[in-house]
């Protein structure tokens, strides 16, 4: 998604009729994936102890592929309302995100959430799941920073070549190549 589509997606997310009991949890999962670029499996496995408040941010300790640890951060003001609401309602289990029985949510559930929000926001994309949000995060991060190593570290890629796919959005570099002749 481009920046305008992301804004439209977030606006729709904030008013989407999830139902009172689950709205905060569902918004929180999606915001964490979108604003940090974590994989849906990484988000769903988060425990309360992995979520640490420092000043006006939350530091999130992630167990990535192959149990490799990394850290990501999210601004408190992005998630504060949803986090407070969800923490008051959630089952008392270690998992940050669970169903009402305290069990881990499925990837398919989160896929459906993201797909429904995209449809409601009238954002038509071929790929519609939570991994699409990870790609959106990475693309926007690269376009803003022009730092491929930062993208690699933020996404937890072992090899920088895996992160290189996000450079195809860099029209400025293509214009330089065009202007050579």
Coordinates of C-alpha atoms in Angstrom, one line a residue:
X1 CA 0.0 0.0 0.0
X2 CA 1.1 3.5 -0.6
X3 CA 0.9 6.2 2.2
X4 CA -2.6 7.3 1.2
X5 CA -3.9 3.7 1.2
X6 CA -2.2 3.1 4.6
X7 CA -4.0 6.2 6.0
X8 CA -7.3 5.0 4.6
X9 CA -6.6 1.5 6.0
X10 CA -5.9 2.9 9.5
X11 CA -9.0 5.1 9.4
X12 CA -11.1 2.1 8.5
X13 CA -9.4 -0.1 11.1
X14 CA -10.3 2.4 13.8
X15 CA -14.0 2.4 13.0
X16 CA -14.4 -1.2 11.8
X17 CA -17.3 -3.0 13.7
X18 CA -15.4 -5.9 15.2
X19 CA -17.8 -6.2 18.2
X20 CA -17.1 -4.7 21.6
X21 CA -15.3 -7.6 23.2
X22 CA -12.8 -8.2 20.5
X23 CA -12.3 -4.8 18.8
X24 CA -9.3 -3.7 20.9
X25 CA -7.5 -7.0 20.5
X26 CA -8.1 -7.1 16.7
X27 CA -7.0 -3.5 16.2
X28 CA -4.0 -4.1 18.4
X29 CA -2.8 -7.2 16.4
X30 CA -3.1 -5.4 13.1
X31 CA -1.4 -2.2 14.3
X32 CA 1.5 -4.1 15.7
X33 CA 2.0 -6.0 12.4
X34 CA 1.6 -2.8 10.3
X35 CA 3.7 -0.5 12.5
X36 CA 6.5 -2.9 13.3
X37 CA 6.6 -5.3 10.3
X38 CA 6.5 -8.4 12.5
X39 CA 5.3 -11.6 11.0
X40 CA 1.8 -12.7 11.9
X41 CA 3.2 -15.8 13.6
X42 CA 5.6 -13.6 15.7
X43 CA 2.7 -11.3 16.7
X44 CA 0.5 -14.3 17.7
X45 CA 3.2 -15.8 19.9
X46 CA 3.9 -12.7 21.9
X47 CA 3.7 -13.1 25.6
X48 CA 3.0 -10.4 28.1
X49 CA 6.7 -10.4 29.2
X50 CA 7.8 -9.6 25.6
X51 CA 5.9 -6.3 25.7
X52 CA 7.9 -3.6 27.7
X53 CA 7.0 0.0 28.2
X54 CA 9.9 2.5 28.1
X55 CA 9.0 6.2 28.2
X56 CA 6.6 6.8 25.3
X57 CA 7.3 3.6 23.4
X58 CA 6.8 -0.1 23.8
X59 CA 9.8 -2.4 23.2
X60 CA 8.7 -5.7 21.8
X61 CA 10.9 -8.7 22.1
X62 CA 10.3 -11.0 19.1
X63 CA 11.3 -14.6 18.6
X64 CA 11.8 -14.7 14.9
X65 CA 12.4 -17.6 12.5
X66 CA 14.6 -20.2 14.0
X67 CA 13.9 -18.7 17.5
X68 CA 16.3 -15.9 16.6
X69 CA 15.6 -12.9 19.0
X70 CA 15.2 -9.4 17.8
X71 CA 13.6 -6.2 19.2
X72 CA 11.1 -3.9 17.6
X73 CA 9.4 -0.8 18.9
X74 CA 6.0 1.0 18.6
X75 CA 4.9 4.4 19.8
X76 CA 2.7 4.3 22.8
X77 CA 0.1 6.7 21.3
X78 CA -0.5 4.4 18.3
X79 CA -1.7 1.5 20.5
X80 CA -2.4 2.9 24.0
X81 CA -6.2 3.0 23.9
X82 CA -6.5 -0.5 22.3
X83 CA -3.8 -2.0 24.6
X84 CA -5.4 -0.7 27.8
X85 CA -8.9 -1.9 26.7
X86 CA -7.6 -5.3 25.7
X87 CA -5.6 -5.8 28.9
X88 CA -8.8 -5.2 30.9
X89 CA -10.7 -7.8 28.9
X90 CA -8.2 -10.5 27.9
X91 CA -8.1 -13.9 29.6
X92 CA -5.4 -14.2 32.2
X93 CA -2.9 -16.2 30.2
X94 CA 0.7 -15.5 29.2
X95 CA -0.2 -14.9 25.5
X96 CA -0.8 -11.3 24.7
X97 CA -3.3 -12.2 22.0
X98 CA -5.7 -15.1 22.6
X99 CA -9.3 -16.1 22.1
X100 CA -11.7 -16.0 25.0
X101 CA -10.6 -19.5 26.0
X102 CA -7.0 -18.3 26.3
X103 CA -5.8 -20.2 23.2
X104 CA -3.6 -18.8 20.5
X105 CA -5.4 -17.2 17.5
X106 CA -4.8 -18.7 14.1
X107 CA -3.1 -17.0 11.1
X108 CA -6.3 -17.6 9.1
X109 CA -8.3 -15.5 11.6
X110 CA -5.9 -12.5 11.3
X111 CA -5.9 -13.0 7.5
X112 CA -9.7 -12.6 7.5
X113 CA -9.5 -9.5 9.7
X114 CA -7.0 -7.8 7.3
X115 CA -9.0 -8.9 4.2
X116 CA -12.3 -7.5 5.6
X117 CA -10.7 -4.2 6.5
X118 CA -9.2 -3.8 3.0
X119 CA -12.5 -4.6 1.4
X120 CA -14.4 -2.2 3.7
X121 CA -11.7 0.5 2.9
X122 CA -12.2 -0.2 -0.8
X123 CA -8.5 -0.9 -1.2
X124 CA -8.1 -3.5 -3.9
X125 CA -5.0 -5.6 -3.8
X126 CA -4.1 -9.0 -5.0
X127 CA -2.6 -10.0 -1.7
X128 CA -4.8 -9.2 1.2
X129 CA -3.4 -10.9 4.3
X130 CA -1.3 -9.8 7.3
X131 CA 1.9 -10.6 5.4
X132 CA 0.9 -7.8 3.0
X133 CA 1.0 -5.4 6.0
X134 CA 4.6 -6.6 6.7
X135 CA 5.5 -5.8 3.0
X136 CA 3.8 -2.4 3.4
X137 CA 5.9 -1.6 6.4
X138 CA 9.1 -2.6 4.7
X139 CA 8.4 -0.8 1.5
X140 CA 7.5 2.5 3.3
X141 CA 10.5 2.1 5.6
X142 CA 12.9 1.7 2.6
X143 CA 11.3 4.6 0.7
X144 CA 11.7 6.9 3.7
X145 CA 15.1 5.8 4.9
X146 CA 16.8 4.4 1.7
X147 CA 18.6 2.1 4.2
X148 CA 18.5 -1.5 3.2
X149 CA 20.3 -2.7 6.3
X150 CA 17.7 -1.0 8.4
X151 CA 15.0 -2.9 6.5
X152 CA 16.9 -6.1 7.0
X153 CA 17.2 -5.6 10.7
X154 CA 13.7 -4.5 11.2
X155 CA 12.3 -7.5 9.4
X156 CA 14.7 -10.0 10.9
X157 CA 16.1 -11.2 7.6
X158 CA 19.2 -13.3 8.0
X159 CA 20.4 -12.3 4.4
X160 CA 20.2 -8.8 3.0
X161 CA 19.3 -10.2 -0.4
X162 CA 15.9 -11.2 1.1
X163 CA 15.3 -7.5 1.9
X164 CA 16.5 -6.4 -1.5
X165 CA 13.0 -6.9 -3.0
X166 CA 11.9 -3.6 -1.4
X167 CA 14.4 -1.6 -3.5
X168 CA 12.2 -2.0 -6.6
X169 CA 10.0 0.7 -5.2
X170 CA 12.8 3.2 -5.4
X171 CA 11.9 5.4 -8.4
X172 CA 14.6 8.0 -7.5
X173 CA 17.3 5.4 -8.2
X174 CA 15.6 4.4 -11.4
X175 CA 15.5 8.1 -12.5
X176 CA 19.3 8.4 -11.9
X177 CA 19.8 5.3 -14.1
X178 CA 17.6 6.9 -16.8
X179 CA 19.5 10.1 -16.7
X180 CA 22.9 8.5 -17.2
X181 CA 22.5 8.9 -21.0

